Coordinates of C-alpha atoms in Angstrom, one line a residue:
M327 CA 80.1 105.5 75.6
I328 CA 77.4 103.2 77.4
S329 CA 74.1 101.9 76.1
T330 CA 70.6 104.0 76.0
P331 CA 69.6 102.0 79.0
N332 CA 72.4 102.3 81.1
A333 CA 72.3 106.0 79.7
A334 CA 68.7 106.1 81.1
G335 CA 69.7 104.5 84.2
I336 CA 72.5 107.2 85.0
V337 CA 69.9 110.1 84.3
V338 CA 67.9 108.5 87.4
V339 CA 70.8 107.5 89.4
A340 CA 71.9 111.4 89.1
V341 CA 68.7 113.1 89.8
A342 CA 67.9 110.8 93.5
L343 CA 71.6 112.0 93.9
A344 CA 70.9 115.2 93.4
A345 CA 68.1 114.7 96.0
L346 CA 70.1 112.9 98.3
C347 CA 72.7 115.6 98.6
Y348 CA 70.5 118.5 98.8
S349 CA 69.0 116.4 101.7
T350 CA 71.8 115.3 104.1
N351 CA 73.8 118.3 103.1
L352 CA 76.3 116.9 100.9
S353 CA 79.5 119.1 99.3
P354 CA 79.6 119.1 95.8
R355 CA 82.7 117.2 95.7
S356 CA 81.8 114.5 98.1
L357 CA 78.9 114.0 95.3
A358 CA 80.9 114.4 92.3
K359 CA 83.1 111.5 93.8
F360 CA 80.4 109.6 94.2
L361 CA 79.1 110.2 91.0
R362 CA 82.6 108.9 89.5
Q363 CA 82.6 105.9 91.5
K364 CA 78.7 105.2 90.1
A365 CA 79.6 105.8 86.5
A366 CA 82.7 103.4 87.1
L367 CA 80.5 100.5 87.6
V368 CA 78.3 102.1 85.0
A369 CA 80.7 101.9 81.8
G370 CA 82.4 98.9 83.1
R371 CA 79.9 97.0 84.9
G372 CA 80.9 93.1 85.7
L373 CA 84.8 94.8 86.3
P374 CA 85.9 95.8 89.1
D375 CA 86.0 99.0 90.2
F376 CA 89.5 99.7 90.4
S377 CA 89.9 102.8 92.0
Q378 CA 88.1 101.8 95.4
L379 CA 90.0 98.8 94.6
T380 CA 93.6 100.3 94.7
G381 CA 93.0 103.9 96.0
F382 CA 93.9 105.6 93.2
P383 CA 91.5 108.4 91.0
H384 CA 89.2 107.2 88.2
P385 CA 90.2 109.5 84.7
R386 CA 87.9 112.6 83.6
P387 CA 86.0 111.8 81.0
V388 CA 87.0 113.8 77.8
H389 CA 83.7 114.4 75.7
D390 CA 84.2 116.1 72.7
F391 CA 87.6 114.0 71.8
N392 CA 88.5 114.1 68.1
I393 CA 91.6 111.2 68.0
A394 CA 92.7 112.8 64.7
C395 CA 93.5 115.9 66.2
A396 CA 95.0 114.7 69.3
R397 CA 98.4 115.6 70.3
P398 CA 100.4 114.1 73.3
R399 CA 101.7 116.6 75.9
P400 CA 105.0 117.3 74.1
Y401 CA 107.7 115.3 76.8
R402 CA 110.6 116.9 76.8
P403 CA 112.5 114.8 79.6
F404 CA 115.7 116.2 79.5
R405 CA 117.6 116.9 83.1
W406 CA 120.9 118.9 83.5
E407 CA 123.3 118.0 85.9
Y408 CA 122.4 114.5 83.8
H409 CA 122.9 111.6 86.1
Q410 CA 121.7 108.4 85.5
N411 CA 118.8 107.8 87.6
M412 CA 114.8 106.7 87.3
S413 CA 113.4 109.9 88.0
L414 CA 110.2 109.1 89.2
K415 CA 106.8 111.7 88.9
R416 CA 103.9 111.0 90.8
L417 CA 101.2 109.1 87.9
E418 CA 97.8 111.4 87.1
P419 CA 95.0 109.8 87.1
D420 CA 94.0 111.5 83.3
Y421 CA 97.5 110.3 81.3
W422 CA 97.6 106.8 82.1
L423 CA 97.0 105.8 78.4
E424 CA 96.9 108.6 77.0
L425 CA 95.6 108.4 73.0
E426 CA 96.4 110.6 70.4
G427 CA 96.4 111.3 66.7
T428 CA 98.6 108.0 65.3
Y429 CA 96.2 105.6 67.3
R430 CA 95.1 104.2 63.9
E431 CA 98.7 104.0 62.7
R432 CA 100.0 102.6 65.6
I433 CA 97.6 99.6 65.9
S434 CA 98.2 99.0 62.2
Q435 CA 102.1 99.0 63.1
R436 CA 101.2 96.8 65.9
R437 CA 99.9 93.9 64.5
Q438 CA 101.9 93.9 61.3
I439 CA 105.2 93.7 63.9
Y440 CA 103.4 90.6 65.7
A441 CA 102.9 89.1 62.4
L442 CA 106.5 89.4 62.0
H443 CA 108.2 89.0 65.1
G444 CA 105.4 86.3 67.4
K445 CA 107.1 85.4 70.5
R446 CA 109.7 87.8 70.2
V447 CA 106.9 90.9 70.5
I448 CA 103.9 88.6 72.9
D449 CA 105.0 86.2 75.2
E450 CA 104.0 84.5 78.9
L451 CA 104.9 82.1 81.6
P452 CA 102.5 79.9 83.4
G453 CA 101.1 81.8 86.1
S454 CA 100.2 85.1 84.8
E455 CA 97.4 84.6 83.3
A456 CA 95.5 86.0 86.0
A457 CA 97.6 89.4 86.1
S458 CA 97.2 90.1 82.0
K459 CA 93.6 88.9 82.5
E460 CA 93.3 92.1 85.3
L461 CA 94.7 94.1 83.3
M462 CA 93.3 93.9 80.3
E463 CA 89.7 94.6 82.8
M464 CA 91.8 97.9 84.4
V465 CA 92.7 99.0 80.5
I466 CA 89.1 98.8 79.1
Q467 CA 87.8 100.4 82.2
Y468 CA 89.7 103.2 81.7
L469 CA 89.1 103.8 78.4
C470 CA 85.7 103.6 78.6
L471 CA 85.7 105.9 81.3
R472 CA 88.2 108.5 79.9
Y473 CA 87.2 108.0 76.1
P474 CA 83.2 107.2 76.6
Q475 CA 82.9 108.3 72.9
Q476 CA 85.3 106.1 71.5
F477 CA 85.3 102.8 73.5
E478 CA 82.2 100.9 75.2
F479 CA 81.9 97.8 77.1
D480 CA 78.8 95.7 77.3
E481 CA 78.7 93.5 80.3
W482 CA 76.0 91.4 79.5
T483 CA 77.9 89.9 76.4
S484 CA 81.5 90.7 77.7
T485 CA 81.9 92.8 74.5
F486 CA 84.1 95.4 73.9
R487 CA 83.3 98.1 71.2
N488 CA 86.0 100.1 69.9
H489 CA 84.5 103.0 67.9
I490 CA 87.5 104.5 66.5
L491 CA 88.7 101.3 64.3
N492 CA 84.9 100.1 64.3
S493 CA 85.7 97.1 65.8
T494 CA 84.1 94.7 68.3
V495 CA 85.6 92.0 70.3
N496 CA 84.0 89.4 73.3
I497 CA 86.7 89.6 76.6
S498 CA 86.2 86.3 77.6
T499 CA 87.2 84.8 74.8
V500 CA 90.2 86.7 73.1
H501 CA 93.8 87.0 75.0
P502 CA 94.4 89.7 77.2
L503 CA 97.4 89.9 75.7
V504 CA 96.6 89.9 72.2
F505 CA 93.8 92.6 73.1
L506 CA 96.6 95.1 74.2
L507 CA 97.7 94.6 71.3
E508 CA 94.8 95.2 69.0
N509 CA 93.3 98.1 70.8
V510 CA 96.2 100.1 73.3
P511 CA 99.2 101.7 71.0
E512 CA 101.4 101.0 74.5
D513 CA 103.7 98.1 75.7
F514 CA 102.7 96.6 78.4
L515 CA 105.4 94.1 81.0
I516 CA 104.0 92.5 83.5
T517 CA 106.1 91.4 86.9
Q518 CA 105.7 88.9 89.7
E519 CA 107.7 88.4 92.7
D520 CA 109.3 85.0 92.4
P521 CA 108.6 83.5 96.3
D522 CA 111.8 81.6 95.6
T523 CA 114.1 84.4 95.6
G524 CA 111.6 87.7 96.4
L525 CA 113.0 89.6 93.4
Y526 CA 110.0 91.0 90.6
T527 CA 110.5 88.7 87.6
L528 CA 108.7 89.4 83.9
R529 CA 106.3 87.1 83.5
A530 CA 104.0 88.4 80.5
A531 CA 104.7 91.5 77.8
V532 CA 103.2 92.4 74.7
S533 CA 105.9 94.7 73.5
T534 CA 106.5 96.6 70.0
S535 CA 108.0 99.3 71.0
A536 CA 111.5 97.3 71.6
V537 CA 114.7 99.1 69.9
G538 CA 117.9 96.8 70.5
W539 CA 115.7 94.4 72.5
N540 CA 112.8 92.4 72.2
I541 CA 110.8 90.1 74.9
S542 CA 112.6 87.4 74.4
Q543 CA 115.5 88.2 75.6
K544 CA 113.9 89.7 78.4
I545 CA 111.0 87.3 79.6
G546 CA 111.3 85.3 82.9
K547 CA 114.4 87.5 84.0
P548 CA 114.4 89.7 87.2
L549 CA 114.6 93.4 87.0
H550 CA 119.0 94.0 87.4
E551 CA 119.2 91.2 84.3
I552 CA 116.4 93.0 82.4
H553 CA 118.5 96.1 83.1
G554 CA 122.0 94.8 82.6
P555 CA 123.1 96.8 79.9
V556 CA 121.9 100.4 81.2
P557 CA 124.7 102.6 82.6
D558 CA 125.1 102.1 86.5
Y559 CA 122.3 100.3 86.6
K560 CA 123.7 97.8 88.8
E561 CA 126.2 100.3 90.9
K562 CA 123.5 102.8 91.9
M563 CA 120.0 101.4 91.2
A564 CA 119.2 97.7 91.2
F565 CA 118.9 97.8 95.0
S566 CA 116.8 100.5 95.0
M567 CA 114.3 99.4 92.3
D568 CA 114.4 96.3 94.0
R569 CA 113.1 97.5 97.5
Y570 CA 110.9 100.0 95.6
F571 CA 109.2 97.2 93.3
S572 CA 108.6 95.3 96.9
K573 CA 107.3 97.8 98.8
M574 CA 105.0 99.8 96.1
P575 CA 101.6 100.3 97.0
C576 CA 98.4 100.2 94.9
N577 CA 97.8 104.0 95.0
K578 CA 100.9 105.8 93.8
P579 CA 101.8 104.7 90.5
I580 CA 104.9 106.9 89.1
Q581 CA 105.6 107.4 85.4
R582 CA 109.2 108.8 83.9
G583 CA 110.1 109.3 80.5
S584 CA 113.3 108.4 78.7
W585 CA 114.6 109.7 75.1
G586 CA 116.5 109.4 72.5
L587 CA 117.4 110.5 68.7
E588 CA 116.5 108.8 65.9
I589 CA 116.5 109.0 62.1
G590 CA 113.2 108.8 61.3
E591 CA 110.5 107.1 63.2
P592 CA 111.4 103.8 64.4
L593 CA 109.4 101.8 66.2
Y594 CA 110.2 98.2 66.7
L595 CA 113.7 97.8 65.6
Q596 CA 116.5 95.3 66.3
T597 CA 120.1 94.8 66.1
D598 CA 120.4 92.4 63.3
E599 CA 118.2 94.4 60.9
V600 CA 119.6 96.8 58.0
D601 CA 118.5 99.8 59.7
W602 CA 120.8 99.3 62.6
S603 CA 123.4 99.6 60.6
H604 CA 122.8 103.5 60.4
R605 CA 124.1 104.2 63.9
Q606 CA 127.2 103.1 63.4
H607 CA 128.0 106.2 60.8
Q608 CA 127.6 109.6 60.4
N609 CA 125.7 110.5 57.5
P610 CA 127.3 113.8 56.0
N611 CA 123.9 114.4 53.5
L612 CA 121.4 113.8 56.2
P613 CA 118.7 116.5 56.7
L614 CA 118.0 118.1 59.9
S615 CA 114.0 117.2 59.4
D616 CA 114.8 113.2 59.0
I617 CA 115.6 113.4 62.8
Y618 CA 113.3 112.8 65.6
M619 CA 113.4 112.6 69.6
R620 CA 112.1 110.0 70.6
V621 CA 110.7 109.9 74.4
D622 CA 109.7 106.7 75.6
W623 CA 106.9 107.4 78.3
Q624 CA 106.6 105.0 81.6
T625 CA 104.4 104.4 84.1
L626 CA 104.5 101.7 86.5
R627 CA 101.7 100.5 88.9
R628 CA 100.9 97.4 91.3
L629 CA 97.5 95.7 90.6
P630 CA 95.5 95.0 93.3
K631 CA 93.8 91.8 93.0
S632 CA 96.9 89.0 91.5
R633 CA 99.8 91.6 93.0
A634 CA 101.9 92.0 89.6
I635 CA 103.2 95.4 89.1
V636 CA 102.7 96.7 85.5
F637 CA 105.3 98.2 83.4
N638 CA 103.9 100.3 80.5
F639 CA 105.3 102.9 77.9
K640 CA 104.4 104.5 75.1
A641 CA 106.6 105.8 72.1
L642 CA 106.5 109.5 71.0
F643 CA 108.2 111.3 68.2
T644 CA 109.1 114.7 67.6
P645 CA 111.4 116.4 64.8
V646 CA 114.0 117.8 66.2
T647 CA 113.3 121.0 64.3
D648 CA 110.2 121.6 66.5
F649 CA 112.6 122.6 69.2
R650 CA 113.8 125.5 67.7
N651 CA 110.5 127.5 69.1
E652 CA 110.3 126.0 72.6
P653 CA 111.9 127.9 75.4
F654 CA 115.3 126.8 77.1
I655 CA 115.1 123.3 75.1
P656 CA 117.7 123.8 72.7
K657 CA 120.3 125.0 75.3
L658 CA 119.5 122.4 77.8
L659 CA 119.6 119.5 75.1
L660 CA 122.6 120.9 73.8
K661 CA 124.3 120.8 77.4
V662 CA 123.9 117.2 77.8
L663 CA 125.3 116.4 74.4
L664 CA 127.9 118.1 75.0
E665 CA 129.2 117.5 78.5
G666 CA 126.8 114.6 79.7
K667 CA 128.0 111.6 80.6
K668 CA 130.1 109.7 78.1
V669 CA 128.6 106.2 78.8
I670 CA 125.0 107.1 79.1
L671 CA 125.4 109.3 75.5
E672 CA 126.9 105.7 74.4
Y673 CA 124.0 103.9 75.4
K674 CA 121.5 106.3 74.3
G675 CA 123.3 106.1 71.1
T676 CA 123.1 109.5 69.9
W677 CA 126.5 109.9 67.8
H678 CA 125.5 108.9 64.6
I679 CA 123.1 112.4 64.5
E680 CA 125.2 114.8 66.9
H681 CA 127.0 116.3 63.8
K682 CA 123.7 117.5 62.8
V683 CA 122.0 118.2 65.9
I684 CA 124.5 120.2 67.4
P685 CA 125.0 123.0 64.9
A686 CA 121.2 123.3 65.1
L687 CA 120.9 123.7 68.8
R688 CA 123.9 126.1 68.8
E689 CA 122.0 128.2 66.0
W690 CA 118.2 127.8 67.8
A691 CA 119.7 128.6 71.5
K692 CA 121.6 131.7 70.6
E693 CA 118.5 132.8 68.0
Q694 CA 116.3 131.9 71.6
E695 CA 118.8 134.8 73.9
D696 CA 118.3 137.1 71.1
N697 CA 114.7 137.2 70.7
G698 CA 114.7 137.3 74.7
W699 CA 112.8 133.8 75.0
V700 CA 116.4 132.7 77.4
P701 CA 118.2 135.3 79.0
K702 CA 121.8 135.0 78.0
D703 CA 123.0 134.7 81.6
W704 CA 120.8 131.2 82.0
Q705 CA 122.9 128.3 83.6
E706 CA 121.4 125.1 82.5
R707 CA 119.5 122.8 84.5
T708 CA 116.4 121.0 85.0
L709 CA 113.4 122.9 84.6
N710 CA 110.5 123.7 86.4
E711 CA 108.0 122.5 84.3
D712 CA 110.2 119.4 83.6
P713 CA 109.1 117.3 81.6
F714 CA 107.5 120.0 80.0
Y715 CA 108.8 123.9 79.1
P716 CA 107.4 127.7 80.1
G717 CA 104.5 128.1 77.9
W718 CA 103.6 124.5 76.1
E719 CA 99.9 124.5 77.2
K720 CA 99.4 127.8 74.6
H721 CA 100.2 125.1 71.8
Y722 CA 98.9 121.7 73.0
P723 CA 95.4 122.1 74.0
I724 CA 94.4 120.0 76.7
P725 CA 91.2 118.5 76.3
T726 CA 87.8 118.3 78.6

């Protein structure tokens, strides 16, 4: 949201630009691009124009956004044949930070987790401060542009207003990582190049969505050590990822997803907690309705000034019972669970729910074939709509 004086200024500028467009024969597309650039300066005056600095477009604003009703897009990153790789996709400008209906609940959870776990959730090393500040500024500009009714930044007082939470914060006094914790339901991990080795190491982070690991175990480590437990990483991905990080440009951020199957919706779960023991046995009385797919939808982008690379992700939970009404998903996931590489499935920890999920997927896959949703001769493969499924747009309206 922009204050009244700024709004009046925008009107004046827009009229002047329209006249300029008419007199100079600028195309509507060129004018729209110019207006977006100017809107960014107003929305985050006093902040750098990150679209100009990175060469990556600003997001389009959503004016009728209702956080209470907002739903995330239905990410279903199932692939076949299922090999361990990064499966990178280009990031869409409108979906770097995707807000949805659990916003208030997640922010409350994040604060509670930080109060309990401290440096296991937020930590930083010397030399990362400028990158953290730059990331906070980029996030503020994005939020104000994408969700103009929900967020506002006052350049004169350095005040950020969150109208969803009815909160106000002075960004010149708040720690950037705490700001991210309290305003964005995503985790952010900041990596920087080690001048001695040339490898990117984790230098600062806020992470309340970690399952089986925490920041205190990863801080200061290079990529290959951070990903040590990941099957095939050292053999198949370590070299290419180090090279990718060293060459990654600012104007080509990427996105990808990882998934798992969980009992309930564990946001932050450590191996020394009681609930971790659920993964060690199969409960014959476990209701199918208690099983969820967790997707960590991830993005990776380079900051233009500090040159740090930021990895951020958001945990999204979907009842597996939803798959019954999603064409191709039951049959595709069933294939992965039955024939996927054993070491990868063990890493994901799906065994404790397979005795309930596999029979249900078999039933739903046959039901979809009988209903004509899926051809009976369809051979399992990564869907053309990946990471979604055919017809998803009918059930998940895109905010405008």
